[in-house]
């Protein structure tokens, strides 16, 4: 029995089934079965080809993003550097209006720089280009990150409390990325909470997990804008937060990092009342043995 395997009406290959028994004829059921097998093989091969194509495109895309971001960073740093120099040399000669223009240029270049940093970070994480594995003491890391952000909360006259259980919890992973994840959630809580509000950072070990959450009494997020929160570049832009700078990449970065470490993220938020953003990560009570990266 010879079954042609068709792709776009062209014969791509043949399936040949033979039976050495004398005067043996394939019945309709057997022919039907061979045909459907041929169809299945075609679909599987098409999917495998598509997958290979997508993977290749993903790699090209990552490389382009990396190149574009790097190439944009240098001229941007030049703009900023020369502007600083200009301001230094011209000193008092600038009028109030000229100084205002210069401030706007600085703020624009800072925004572009932050955006490029976030894109590069996300790209690095998603393309697995960071292979470093550290033994992370989560309690210690969270404490460090939270305390480093305290001055930012104080600048806004916010009350910041940090309560972390004394149980040790260790995770093998990339410490810098975990620091970034904690930093992003706490930084957001401070950013999206008005002057004199409160930010509460909590960390504890429970059921083999390290549970971190940060609660704030900030602007909160309306229900209809919560679905897309962890998507790249999404910003909820609620009343009161329009002028807060950001790229909309932070939360997607946190989610990606946390999921890569075997955990997950969650949040609850009420418009006008505040939000809680949380992370759980699988942990060991003892520092695990260092392993080779793959
Ligand atoms: P960015 O802060 O750079 O805009 P993120 O990805 O960190 O980007 O956050 C995405 C959006 O989620 C923010 O623009 C903001 O609208 C909302 N958001 C995040 N954290 C909070 C928070 N603690 N309170 C209120 N809104 C928040």
PDB file of C-alpha atoms and ligand atoms in Angstrom:
ATOM      1  CA  UNK A   1       0.000   0.000   0.000  1.00  0.00           C
ATOM      2  CA  UNK A   2       1.462   3.399  -0.937  1.00  0.00           C
ATOM      3  CA  UNK A   3       0.023   6.493   0.715  1.00  0.00           C
ATOM      4  CA  UNK A   4       1.194   9.870  -0.580  1.00  0.00           C
ATOM      5  CA  UNK A   5       1.831  12.452   2.149  1.00  0.00           C
ATOM      6  CA  UNK A   6       0.625  15.809   0.813  1.00  0.00           C
ATOM      7  CA  UNK A   7       1.615  19.302   1.846  1.00  0.00           C
ATOM      8  CA  UNK A   8       0.005  22.238  -0.024  1.00  0.00           C
ATOM      9  CA  UNK A   9      -1.275  19.755  -2.643  1.00  0.00           C
ATOM     10  CA  UNK A  10       2.277  18.590  -3.336  1.00  0.00           C
ATOM     11  CA  UNK A  11       3.503  15.100  -2.604  1.00  0.00           C
ATOM     12  CA  UNK A  12       6.078  15.548   0.142  1.00  0.00           C
ATOM     13  CA  UNK A  13       6.806  11.883   0.808  1.00  0.00           C
ATOM     14  CA  UNK A  14       5.286   8.449   0.537  1.00  0.00           C
ATOM     15  CA  UNK A  15       4.271   6.041   3.239  1.00  0.00           C
ATOM     16  CA  UNK A  16       4.882   2.512   2.079  1.00  0.00           C
ATOM     17  CA  UNK A  17       3.252  -0.357   3.956  1.00  0.00           C
ATOM     18  CA  UNK A  18       4.005  -3.894   2.879  1.00  0.00           C
ATOM     19  CA  UNK A  19       2.853  -7.311   4.029  1.00  0.00           C
ATOM     20  CA  UNK A  20       4.792 -10.366   2.903  1.00  0.00           C
ATOM     21  CA  UNK A  21       1.870 -12.775   3.272  1.00  0.00           C
ATOM     22  CA  UNK A  22       0.803 -14.291  -0.058  1.00  0.00           C
ATOM     23  CA  UNK A  23      -2.166 -12.721  -1.832  1.00  0.00           C
ATOM     24  CA  UNK A  24      -2.842 -10.445   1.059  1.00  0.00           C
ATOM     25  CA  UNK A  25      -5.052  -7.404   0.308  1.00  0.00           C
ATOM     26  CA  UNK A  26      -5.354  -4.417   2.582  1.00  0.00           C
ATOM     27  CA  UNK A  27      -8.946  -3.832   3.565  1.00  0.00           C
ATOM     28  CA  UNK A  28     -10.658  -0.413   3.690  1.00  0.00           C
ATOM     29  CA  UNK A  29     -10.116  -0.047   7.454  1.00  0.00           C
ATOM     30  CA  UNK A  30      -6.386  -0.574   7.055  1.00  0.00           C
ATOM     31  CA  UNK A  31      -6.172   1.897   4.185  1.00  0.00           C
ATOM     32  CA  UNK A  32      -8.171   4.422   6.240  1.00  0.00           C
ATOM     33  CA  UNK A  33      -5.871   3.925   9.218  1.00  0.00           C
ATOM     34  CA  UNK A  34      -2.731   4.401   7.095  1.00  0.00           C
ATOM     35  CA  UNK A  35      -4.241   7.558   5.562  1.00  0.00           C
ATOM     36  CA  UNK A  36      -5.061   9.087   8.932  1.00  0.00           C
ATOM     37  CA  UNK A  37      -1.579   8.140  10.170  1.00  0.00           C
ATOM     38  CA  UNK A  38      -0.192  10.015   7.159  1.00  0.00           C
ATOM     39  CA  UNK A  39      -2.319  13.059   8.024  1.00  0.00           C
ATOM     40  CA  UNK A  40      -1.135  12.986  11.624  1.00  0.00           C
ATOM     41  CA  UNK A  41       2.497  12.762  10.562  1.00  0.00           C
ATOM     42  CA  UNK A  42       1.967  15.732   8.227  1.00  0.00           C
ATOM     43  CA  UNK A  43       0.484  17.858  11.019  1.00  0.00           C
ATOM     44  CA  UNK A  44       3.274  16.880  13.407  1.00  0.00           C
ATOM     45  CA  UNK A  45       5.984  17.696  10.880  1.00  0.00           C
ATOM     46  CA  UNK A  46       4.339  21.027  10.046  1.00  0.00           C
ATOM     47  CA  UNK A  47       4.200  21.901  13.739  1.00  0.00           C
ATOM     48  CA  UNK A  48       7.828  20.899  14.252  1.00  0.00           C
ATOM     49  CA  UNK A  49       8.874  23.116  11.322  1.00  0.00           C
ATOM     50  CA  UNK A  50       6.813  26.014  12.618  1.00  0.00           C
ATOM     51  CA  UNK A  51       8.315  25.614  16.076  1.00  0.00           C
ATOM     52  CA  UNK A  52      11.842  25.682  14.638  1.00  0.00           C
ATOM     53  CA  UNK A  53      10.967  28.810  12.622  1.00  0.00           C
ATOM     54  CA  UNK A  54       9.475  30.554  15.662  1.00  0.00           C
ATOM     55  CA  UNK A  55      12.545  29.707  17.755  1.00  0.00           C
ATOM     56  CA  UNK A  56      14.812  31.127  15.115  1.00  0.00           C
ATOM     57  CA  UNK A  57      12.722  34.302  14.845  1.00  0.00           C
ATOM     58  CA  UNK A  58      12.755  34.661  18.650  1.00  0.00           C
ATOM     59  CA  UNK A  59      16.533  34.488  18.626  1.00  0.00           C
ATOM     60  CA  UNK A  60      16.758  37.107  15.858  1.00  0.00           C
ATOM     61  CA  UNK A  61      14.324  39.322  17.780  1.00  0.00           C
ATOM     62  CA  UNK A  62      16.338  39.014  21.013  1.00  0.00           C
ATOM     63  CA  UNK A  63      19.549  39.842  19.202  1.00  0.00           C
ATOM     64  CA  UNK A  64      17.947  42.878  17.542  1.00  0.00           C
ATOM     65  CA  UNK A  65      16.580  44.163  20.837  1.00  0.00           C
ATOM     66  CA  UNK A  66      19.982  43.709  22.475  1.00  0.00           C
ATOM     67  CA  UNK A  67      21.776  45.493  19.636  1.00  0.00           C
ATOM     68  CA  UNK A  68      19.284  48.343  19.364  1.00  0.00           C
ATOM     69  CA  UNK A  69      19.286  48.909  23.122  1.00  0.00           C
ATOM     70  CA  UNK A  70      23.083  48.908  23.330  1.00  0.00           C
ATOM     71  CA  UNK A  71      23.424  51.162  20.300  1.00  0.00           C
ATOM     72  CA  UNK A  72      20.876  53.607  21.688  1.00  0.00           C
ATOM     73  CA  UNK A  73      22.484  53.693  25.116  1.00  0.00           C
ATOM     74  CA  UNK A  74      25.782  55.182  23.955  1.00  0.00           C
ATOM     75  CA  UNK A  75      24.454  58.264  22.128  1.00  0.00           C
ATOM     76  CA  UNK A  76      22.022  58.786  24.969  1.00  0.00           C
ATOM     77  CA  UNK A  77      24.831  58.842  27.494  1.00  0.00           C
ATOM     78  CA  UNK A  78      26.641  61.340  25.259  1.00  0.00           C
ATOM     79  CA  UNK A  79      23.606  63.635  25.183  1.00  0.00           C
ATOM     80  CA  UNK A  80      23.388  63.484  28.953  1.00  0.00           C
ATOM     81  CA  UNK A  81      27.131  63.937  29.431  1.00  0.00           C
ATOM     82  CA  UNK A  82      27.363  66.984  27.159  1.00  0.00           C
ATOM     83  CA  UNK A  83      24.270  68.520  28.660  1.00  0.00           C
ATOM     84  CA  UNK A  84      25.789  68.213  32.145  1.00  0.00           C
ATOM     85  CA  UNK A  85      28.988  69.786  30.804  1.00  0.00           C
ATOM     86  CA  UNK A  86      27.060  72.615  29.171  1.00  0.00           C
ATOM     87  CA  UNK A  87      25.199  73.326  32.379  1.00  0.00           C
ATOM     88  CA  UNK A  88      28.449  73.338  34.329  1.00  0.00           C
ATOM     89  CA  UNK A  89      30.247  75.680  31.949  1.00  0.00           C
ATOM     90  CA  UNK A  90      27.377  78.069  31.366  1.00  0.00           C
ATOM     91  CA  UNK A  91      26.595  78.112  35.043  1.00  0.00           C
ATOM     92  CA  UNK A  92      24.691  81.232  36.059  1.00  0.00           C
ATOM     93  CA  UNK A  93      24.459  82.597  32.516  1.00  0.00           C
ATOM     94  CA  UNK A  94      21.321  80.596  31.782  1.00  0.00           C
ATOM     95  CA  UNK A  95      17.945  82.210  32.102  1.00  0.00           C
ATOM     96  CA  UNK A  96      15.192  80.615  34.154  1.00  0.00           C
ATOM     97  CA  UNK A  97      13.521  79.382  30.969  1.00  0.00           C
ATOM     98  CA  UNK A  98      16.712  77.881  29.570  1.00  0.00           C
ATOM     99  CA  UNK A  99      17.296  76.075  32.848  1.00  0.00           C
ATOM    100  CA  UNK A 100      13.741  74.695  32.637  1.00  0.00           C
ATOM    101  CA  UNK A 101      14.450  73.416  29.102  1.00  0.00           C
ATOM    102  CA  UNK A 102      17.634  71.739  30.316  1.00  0.00           C
ATOM    103  CA  UNK A 103      15.721  70.035  33.162  1.00  0.00           C
ATOM    104  CA  UNK A 104      13.229  68.675  30.650  1.00  0.00           C
ATOM    105  CA  UNK A 105      15.989  67.296  28.435  1.00  0.00           C
ATOM    106  CA  UNK A 106      17.572  65.615  31.470  1.00  0.00           C
ATOM    107  CA  UNK A 107      14.286  64.087  32.529  1.00  0.00           C
ATOM    108  CA  UNK A 108      13.647  62.868  28.959  1.00  0.00           C
ATOM    109  CA  UNK A 109      17.055  61.212  28.677  1.00  0.00           C
ATOM    110  CA  UNK A 110      16.619  59.641  32.144  1.00  0.00           C
ATOM    111  CA  UNK A 111      13.285  58.154  31.055  1.00  0.00           C
ATOM    112  CA  UNK A 112      14.816  56.746  27.871  1.00  0.00           C
ATOM    113  CA  UNK A 113      17.724  55.335  29.813  1.00  0.00           C
ATOM    114  CA  UNK A 114      15.403  53.617  32.319  1.00  0.00           C
ATOM    115  CA  UNK A 115      13.340  52.166  29.497  1.00  0.00           C
ATOM    116  CA  UNK A 116      16.434  50.768  27.799  1.00  0.00           C
ATOM    117  CA  UNK A 117      17.668  49.306  31.104  1.00  0.00           C
ATOM    118  CA  UNK A 118      14.309  47.598  31.689  1.00  0.00           C
ATOM    119  CA  UNK A 119      14.187  46.210  28.138  1.00  0.00           C
ATOM    120  CA  UNK A 120      17.722  44.874  28.412  1.00  0.00           C
ATOM    121  CA  UNK A 121      17.013  43.331  31.823  1.00  0.00           C
ATOM    122  CA  UNK A 122      13.872  41.615  30.590  1.00  0.00           C
ATOM    123  CA  UNK A 123      15.634  40.377  27.493  1.00  0.00           C
ATOM    124  CA  UNK A 124      18.529  39.002  29.555  1.00  0.00           C
ATOM    125  CA  UNK A 125      16.159  37.129  31.843  1.00  0.00           C
ATOM    126  CA  UNK A 126      13.917  35.765  29.121  1.00  0.00           C
ATOM    127  CA  UNK A 127      16.771  34.608  26.933  1.00  0.00           C
ATOM    128  CA  UNK A 128      18.372  32.712  29.867  1.00  0.00           C
ATOM    129  CA  UNK A 129      21.568  34.620  29.284  1.00  0.00           C
ATOM    130  CA  UNK A 130      22.143  34.812  33.033  1.00  0.00           C
ATOM    131  CA  UNK A 131      23.358  31.454  34.229  1.00  0.00           C
ATOM    132  CA  UNK A 132      24.698  32.472  37.602  1.00  0.00           C
ATOM    133  CA  UNK A 133      23.398  30.426  40.543  1.00  0.00           C
ATOM    134  CA  UNK A 134      23.778  31.784  44.065  1.00  0.00           C
ATOM    135  CA  UNK A 135      22.680  30.491  47.439  1.00  0.00           C
ATOM    136  CA  UNK A 136      20.213  33.200  48.395  1.00  0.00           C
ATOM    137  CA  UNK A 137      19.256  33.833  52.010  1.00  0.00           C
ATOM    138  CA  UNK A 138      15.837  35.326  51.233  1.00  0.00           C
ATOM    139  CA  UNK A 139      15.271  36.795  54.683  1.00  0.00           C
ATOM    140  CA  UNK A 140      18.547  38.676  54.479  1.00  0.00           C
ATOM    141  CA  UNK A 141      18.044  39.746  50.844  1.00  0.00           C
ATOM    142  CA  UNK A 142      14.548  41.092  51.498  1.00  0.00           C
ATOM    143  CA  UNK A 143      15.753  42.974  54.572  1.00  0.00           C
ATOM    144  CA  UNK A 144      18.587  44.586  52.603  1.00  0.00           C
ATOM    145  CA  UNK A 145      16.345  45.621  49.709  1.00  0.00           C
ATOM    146  CA  UNK A 146      13.619  47.040  51.964  1.00  0.00           C
ATOM    147  CA  UNK A 147      16.046  49.039  54.096  1.00  0.00           C
ATOM    148  CA  UNK A 148      17.746  50.452  50.994  1.00  0.00           C
ATOM    149  CA  UNK A 149      14.374  51.838  49.895  1.00  0.00           C
ATOM    150  CA  UNK A 150      13.468  53.342  53.261  1.00  0.00           C
ATOM    151  CA  UNK A 151      14.929  56.791  52.434  1.00  0.00           C
ATOM    152  CA  UNK A 152      12.676  56.939  49.381  1.00  0.00           C
ATOM    153  CA  UNK A 153       9.601  56.379  51.573  1.00  0.00           C
ATOM    154  CA  UNK A 154      10.853  58.938  54.087  1.00  0.00           C
ATOM    155  CA  UNK A 155      11.193  61.521  51.330  1.00  0.00           C
ATOM    156  CA  UNK A 156       7.429  61.155  50.823  1.00  0.00           C
ATOM    157  CA  UNK A 157       6.765  61.210  54.571  1.00  0.00           C
ATOM    158  CA  UNK A 158       5.432  57.666  54.360  1.00  0.00           C
ATOM    159  CA  UNK A 159       5.433  55.250  57.252  1.00  0.00           C
ATOM    160  CA  UNK A 160       7.335  52.156  56.235  1.00  0.00           C
ATOM    161  CA  UNK A 161       7.292  49.005  58.372  1.00  0.00           C
ATOM    162  CA  UNK A 162       9.430  45.959  57.679  1.00  0.00           C
ATOM    163  CA  UNK A 163       8.505  42.728  59.424  1.00  0.00           C
ATOM    164  CA  UNK A 164      10.423  39.608  58.450  1.00  0.00           C
ATOM    165  CA  UNK A 165      10.235  36.311  60.403  1.00  0.00           C
ATOM    166  CA  UNK A 166      13.482  35.033  61.842  1.00  0.00           C
ATOM    167  CA  UNK A 167      13.287  31.599  60.113  1.00  0.00           C
ATOM    168  CA  UNK A 168      15.978  31.111  57.533  1.00  0.00           C
ATOM    169  CA  UNK A 169      14.947  30.324  53.971  1.00  0.00           C
ATOM    170  CA  UNK A 170      17.370  29.522  51.191  1.00  0.00           C
ATOM    171  CA  UNK A 171      16.928  29.388  47.454  1.00  0.00           C
ATOM    172  CA  UNK A 172      19.352  28.511  44.675  1.00  0.00           C
ATOM    173  CA  UNK A 173      19.038  31.158  42.012  1.00  0.00           C
ATOM    174  CA  UNK A 174      20.158  34.472  40.689  1.00  0.00           C
ATOM    175  CA  UNK A 175      20.455  36.850  43.625  1.00  0.00           C
ATOM    176  CA  UNK A 176      20.526  40.011  41.549  1.00  0.00           C
ATOM    177  CA  UNK A 177      17.264  39.073  39.840  1.00  0.00           C
ATOM    178  CA  UNK A 178      15.555  38.228  43.152  1.00  0.00           C
ATOM    179  CA  UNK A 179      16.747  41.557  44.567  1.00  0.00           C
ATOM    180  CA  UNK A 180      15.279  43.293  41.511  1.00  0.00           C
ATOM    181  CA  UNK A 181      11.959  41.501  42.027  1.00  0.00           C
ATOM    182  CA  UNK A 182      11.683  42.523  45.713  1.00  0.00           C
ATOM    183  CA  UNK A 183      12.902  45.997  44.825  1.00  0.00           C
ATOM    184  CA  UNK A 184      10.303  46.453  42.099  1.00  0.00           C
ATOM    185  CA  UNK A 185       7.315  45.558  44.304  1.00  0.00           C
ATOM    186  CA  UNK A 186       8.448  47.748  47.223  1.00  0.00           C
ATOM    187  CA  UNK A 187       9.464  50.584  44.934  1.00  0.00           C
ATOM    188  CA  UNK A 188       6.037  50.466  43.260  1.00  0.00           C
ATOM    189  CA  UNK A 189       4.305  50.536  46.647  1.00  0.00           C
ATOM    190  CA  UNK A 190       6.211  53.711  47.526  1.00  0.00           C
ATOM    191  CA  UNK A 191       5.738  55.211  44.064  1.00  0.00           C
ATOM    192  CA  UNK A 192       1.992  54.589  43.839  1.00  0.00           C
ATOM    193  CA  UNK A 193       1.236  55.768  47.392  1.00  0.00           C
ATOM    194  CA  UNK A 194       0.743  59.478  47.989  1.00  0.00           C
ATOM    195  CA  UNK A 195       2.601  61.537  50.603  1.00  0.00           C
ATOM    196  CA  UNK A 196       2.102  60.427  54.214  1.00  0.00           C
ATOM    197  CA  UNK A 197       0.680  57.025  53.293  1.00  0.00           C
ATOM    198  CA  UNK A 198       1.899  53.672  54.614  1.00  0.00           C
ATOM    199  CA  UNK A 199       3.947  50.849  53.139  1.00  0.00           C
ATOM    200  CA  UNK A 200       4.172  47.525  54.967  1.00  0.00           C
ATOM    201  CA  UNK A 201       6.729  44.918  53.957  1.00  0.00           C
ATOM    202  CA  UNK A 202       6.285  41.376  55.276  1.00  0.00           C
ATOM    203  CA  UNK A 203       8.230  38.174  54.837  1.00  0.00           C
ATOM    204  CA  UNK A 204       7.734  34.735  56.363  1.00  0.00           C
ATOM    205  CA  UNK A 205       8.442  31.062  55.791  1.00  0.00           C
ATOM    206  CA  UNK A 206       5.407  28.779  55.614  1.00  0.00           C
ATOM    207  CA  UNK A 207       4.827  25.285  54.163  1.00  0.00           C
ATOM    208  CA  UNK A 208       8.210  25.187  52.423  1.00  0.00           C
ATOM    209  CA  UNK A 209       7.656  28.585  50.829  1.00  0.00           C
ATOM    210  CA  UNK A 210       9.049  32.031  51.426  1.00  0.00           C
ATOM    211  CA  UNK A 211       6.108  34.418  51.320  1.00  0.00           C
ATOM    212  CA  UNK A 212       6.790  38.068  50.725  1.00  0.00           C
ATOM    213  CA  UNK A 213       4.171  40.751  50.413  1.00  0.00           C
ATOM    214  CA  UNK A 214       4.072  44.505  50.356  1.00  0.00           C
ATOM    215  CA  UNK A 215       0.903  46.333  51.257  1.00  0.00           C
ATOM    216  CA  UNK A 216       0.307  50.004  50.617  1.00  0.00           C
ATOM    217  CA  UNK A 217      -2.391  52.576  51.270  1.00  0.00           C
ATOM    218  CA  UNK A 218      -1.934  54.046  47.810  1.00  0.00           C
ATOM    219  CA  UNK A 219      -3.979  54.821  44.724  1.00  0.00           C
ATOM    220  CA  UNK A 220      -4.945  51.201  44.083  1.00  0.00           C
ATOM    221  CA  UNK A 221      -5.967  49.841  40.689  1.00  0.00           C
ATOM    222  CA  UNK A 222      -9.538  49.756  39.347  1.00  0.00           C
ATOM    223  CA  UNK A 223     -10.923  46.239  38.682  1.00  0.00           C
ATOM    224  CA  UNK A 224     -11.179  46.768  34.924  1.00  0.00           C
ATOM    225  CA  UNK A 225      -7.452  47.546  34.646  1.00  0.00           C
ATOM    226  CA  UNK A 226      -6.183  44.642  36.725  1.00  0.00           C
ATOM    227  CA  UNK A 227      -6.163  41.892  34.063  1.00  0.00           C
ATOM    228  CA  UNK A 228      -3.313  43.286  32.013  1.00  0.00           C
ATOM    229  CA  UNK A 229      -1.153  44.450  34.904  1.00  0.00           C
ATOM    230  CA  UNK A 230       1.625  41.910  34.372  1.00  0.00           C
ATOM    231  CA  UNK A 231       1.772  42.429  30.609  1.00  0.00           C
ATOM    232  CA  UNK A 232       4.792  44.188  29.146  1.00  0.00           C
ATOM    233  CA  UNK A 233       4.513  47.976  28.856  1.00  0.00           C
ATOM    234  CA  UNK A 234       1.081  48.058  30.515  1.00  0.00           C
ATOM    235  CA  UNK A 235       0.489  51.029  32.814  1.00  0.00           C
ATOM    236  CA  UNK A 236      -2.862  51.393  34.589  1.00  0.00           C
ATOM    237  CA  UNK A 237      -2.728  55.244  34.509  1.00  0.00           C
ATOM    238  CA  UNK A 238      -5.320  55.893  37.165  1.00  0.00           C
ATOM    239  CA  UNK A 239      -6.224  59.381  38.411  1.00  0.00           C
ATOM    240  CA  UNK A 240      -3.337  60.645  40.508  1.00  0.00           C
ATOM    241  CA  UNK A 241      -0.717  58.393  38.903  1.00  0.00           C
ATOM    242  CA  UNK A 242      -0.520  59.990  35.441  1.00  0.00           C
ATOM    243  CA  UNK A 243       2.666  61.896  36.210  1.00  0.00           C
ATOM    244  CA  UNK A 244       4.476  59.058  37.978  1.00  0.00           C
ATOM    245  CA  UNK A 245       7.374  57.966  35.764  1.00  0.00           C
ATOM    246  CA  UNK A 246       7.688  54.334  34.693  1.00  0.00           C
ATOM    247  CA  UNK A 247       7.998  51.985  31.751  1.00  0.00           C
ATOM    248  CA  UNK A 248       5.337  49.352  32.485  1.00  0.00           C
ATOM    249  CA  UNK A 249       7.985  46.655  32.327  1.00  0.00           C
ATOM    250  CA  UNK A 250       8.666  46.129  36.042  1.00  0.00           C
ATOM    251  CA  UNK A 251       5.816  43.757  36.892  1.00  0.00           C
ATOM    252  CA  UNK A 252       6.371  41.539  33.859  1.00  0.00           C
ATOM    253  CA  UNK A 253      10.033  41.367  34.835  1.00  0.00           C
ATOM    254  CA  UNK A 254       9.138  40.311  38.394  1.00  0.00           C
ATOM    255  CA  UNK A 255       6.729  37.644  37.167  1.00  0.00           C
ATOM    256  CA  UNK A 256       9.282  36.250  34.761  1.00  0.00           C
ATOM    257  CA  UNK A 257      12.028  36.125  37.410  1.00  0.00           C
ATOM    258  CA  UNK A 258       9.818  34.578  40.074  1.00  0.00           C
ATOM    259  CA  UNK A 259       8.381  31.914  37.771  1.00  0.00           C
ATOM    260  CA  UNK A 260      11.852  31.006  36.590  1.00  0.00           C
ATOM    261  CA  UNK A 261      12.727  30.358  40.240  1.00  0.00           C
ATOM    262  CA  UNK A 262       9.744  28.033  40.654  1.00  0.00           C
ATOM    263  CA  UNK A 263       7.437  30.483  42.440  1.00  0.00           C
ATOM    264  CA  UNK A 264       4.644  32.848  41.493  1.00  0.00           C
ATOM    265  CA  UNK A 265       3.200  36.309  42.043  1.00  0.00           C
ATOM    266  CA  UNK A 266      -0.213  37.524  43.197  1.00  0.00           C
ATOM    267  CA  UNK A 267      -1.913  40.789  44.066  1.00  0.00           C
ATOM    268  CA  UNK A 268      -5.096  42.336  45.403  1.00  0.00           C
ATOM    269  CA  UNK A 269      -6.006  45.921  44.882  1.00  0.00           C
ATOM    270  CA  UNK A 270      -8.847  48.304  45.544  1.00  0.00           C
ATOM    271  CA  UNK A 271      -9.083  51.620  43.802  1.00  0.00           C
ATOM    272  CA  UNK A 272      -8.537  54.527  46.174  1.00  0.00           C
ATOM    273  CA  UNK A 273      -7.713  52.210  49.081  1.00  0.00           C
ATOM    274  CA  UNK A 274      -4.431  50.480  48.273  1.00  0.00           C
ATOM    275  CA  UNK A 275      -2.840  47.265  47.075  1.00  0.00           C
ATOM    276  CA  UNK A 276      -1.005  44.158  48.221  1.00  0.00           C
ATOM    277  CA  UNK A 277       1.529  42.584  45.890  1.00  0.00           C
ATOM    278  CA  UNK A 278       2.993  39.223  46.869  1.00  0.00           C
ATOM    279  CA  UNK A 279       5.553  36.658  45.834  1.00  0.00           C
ATOM    280  CA  UNK A 280       6.051  33.081  46.983  1.00  0.00           C
ATOM    281  CA  UNK A 281       9.182  31.084  46.316  1.00  0.00           C
ATOM    282  CA  UNK A 282      10.004  27.448  47.107  1.00  0.00           C
ATOM    283  CA  UNK A 283      12.733  27.277  49.778  1.00  0.00           C
ATOM    284  CA  UNK A 284      14.988  25.080  51.884  1.00  0.00           C
ATOM    285  CA  UNK A 285      15.550  25.657  55.619  1.00  0.00           C
ATOM    286  CA  UNK A 286      19.269  24.877  55.077  1.00  0.00           C
ATOM    287  CA  UNK A 287      21.594  26.395  52.496  1.00  0.00           C
ATOM    288  CA  UNK A 288      21.483  23.946  49.552  1.00  0.00           C
ATOM    289  CA  UNK A 289      24.671  22.566  47.990  1.00  0.00           C
ATOM    290  CA  UNK A 290      25.944  24.665  45.112  1.00  0.00           C
ATOM    291  CA  UNK A 291      25.242  22.998  41.765  1.00  0.00           C
ATOM    292  CA  UNK A 292      26.738  23.428  38.359  1.00  0.00           C
ATOM    293  CA  UNK A 293      24.641  25.540  36.008  1.00  0.00           C
ATOM    294  CA  UNK A 294      23.307  23.995  32.826  1.00  0.00           C
TER     295      UNK A 294
HETATM  296  P1  LIG B   1       5.829  51.067  35.961  1.00  0.00           P
HETATM  297  O1  LIG B   1       5.756  51.305  37.439  1.00  0.00           O
HETATM  298  O2  LIG B   1       7.180  51.288  35.402  1.00  0.00           O
HETATM  299  O3  LIG B   1       4.743  51.754  35.213  1.00  0.00           O
HETATM  300  P2  LIG B   1       5.218  48.256  36.488  1.00  0.00           P
HETATM  301  O4  LIG B   1       5.257  47.120  35.518  1.00  0.00           O
HETATM  302  O5  LIG B   1       6.086  48.149  37.701  1.00  0.00           O
HETATM  303  O6  LIG B   1       5.566  49.528  35.641  1.00  0.00           O
HETATM  304  O7  LIG B   1       3.713  48.432  36.929  1.00  0.00           O
HETATM  305  C1  LIG B   1       2.695  48.425  35.942  1.00  0.00           C
HETATM  306  C2  LIG B   1       1.548  49.289  36.394  1.00  0.00           C
HETATM  307  O8  LIG B   1       0.903  48.683  37.515  1.00  0.00           O
HETATM  308  C3  LIG B   1       1.944  50.657  36.882  1.00  0.00           C
HETATM  309  O9  LIG B   1       2.081  51.569  35.819  1.00  0.00           O
HETATM  310  C4  LIG B   1       0.792  51.013  37.808  1.00  0.00           C
HETATM  311  O10 LIG B   1      -0.293  51.514  37.042  1.00  0.00           O
HETATM  312  C5  LIG B   1       0.380  49.658  38.381  1.00  0.00           C
HETATM  313  N1  LIG B   1       0.928  49.412  39.737  1.00  0.00           N
HETATM  314  C6  LIG B   1       1.989  48.642  40.052  1.00  0.00           C
HETATM  315  N2  LIG B   1       2.175  48.598  41.383  1.00  0.00           N
HETATM  316  C7  LIG B   1       1.208  49.352  41.930  1.00  0.00           C
HETATM  317  C8  LIG B   1       0.831  49.705  43.281  1.00  0.00           C
HETATM  318  N3  LIG B   1       1.508  49.259  44.348  1.00  0.00           N
HETATM  319  N4  LIG B   1      -0.259  50.492  43.435  1.00  0.00           N
HETATM  320  C9  LIG B   1      -0.967  50.947  42.390  1.00  0.00           C
HETATM  321  N5  LIG B   1      -0.666  50.654  41.098  1.00  0.00           N
HETATM  322  C10 LIG B   1       0.405  49.868  40.876  1.00  0.00           C
END
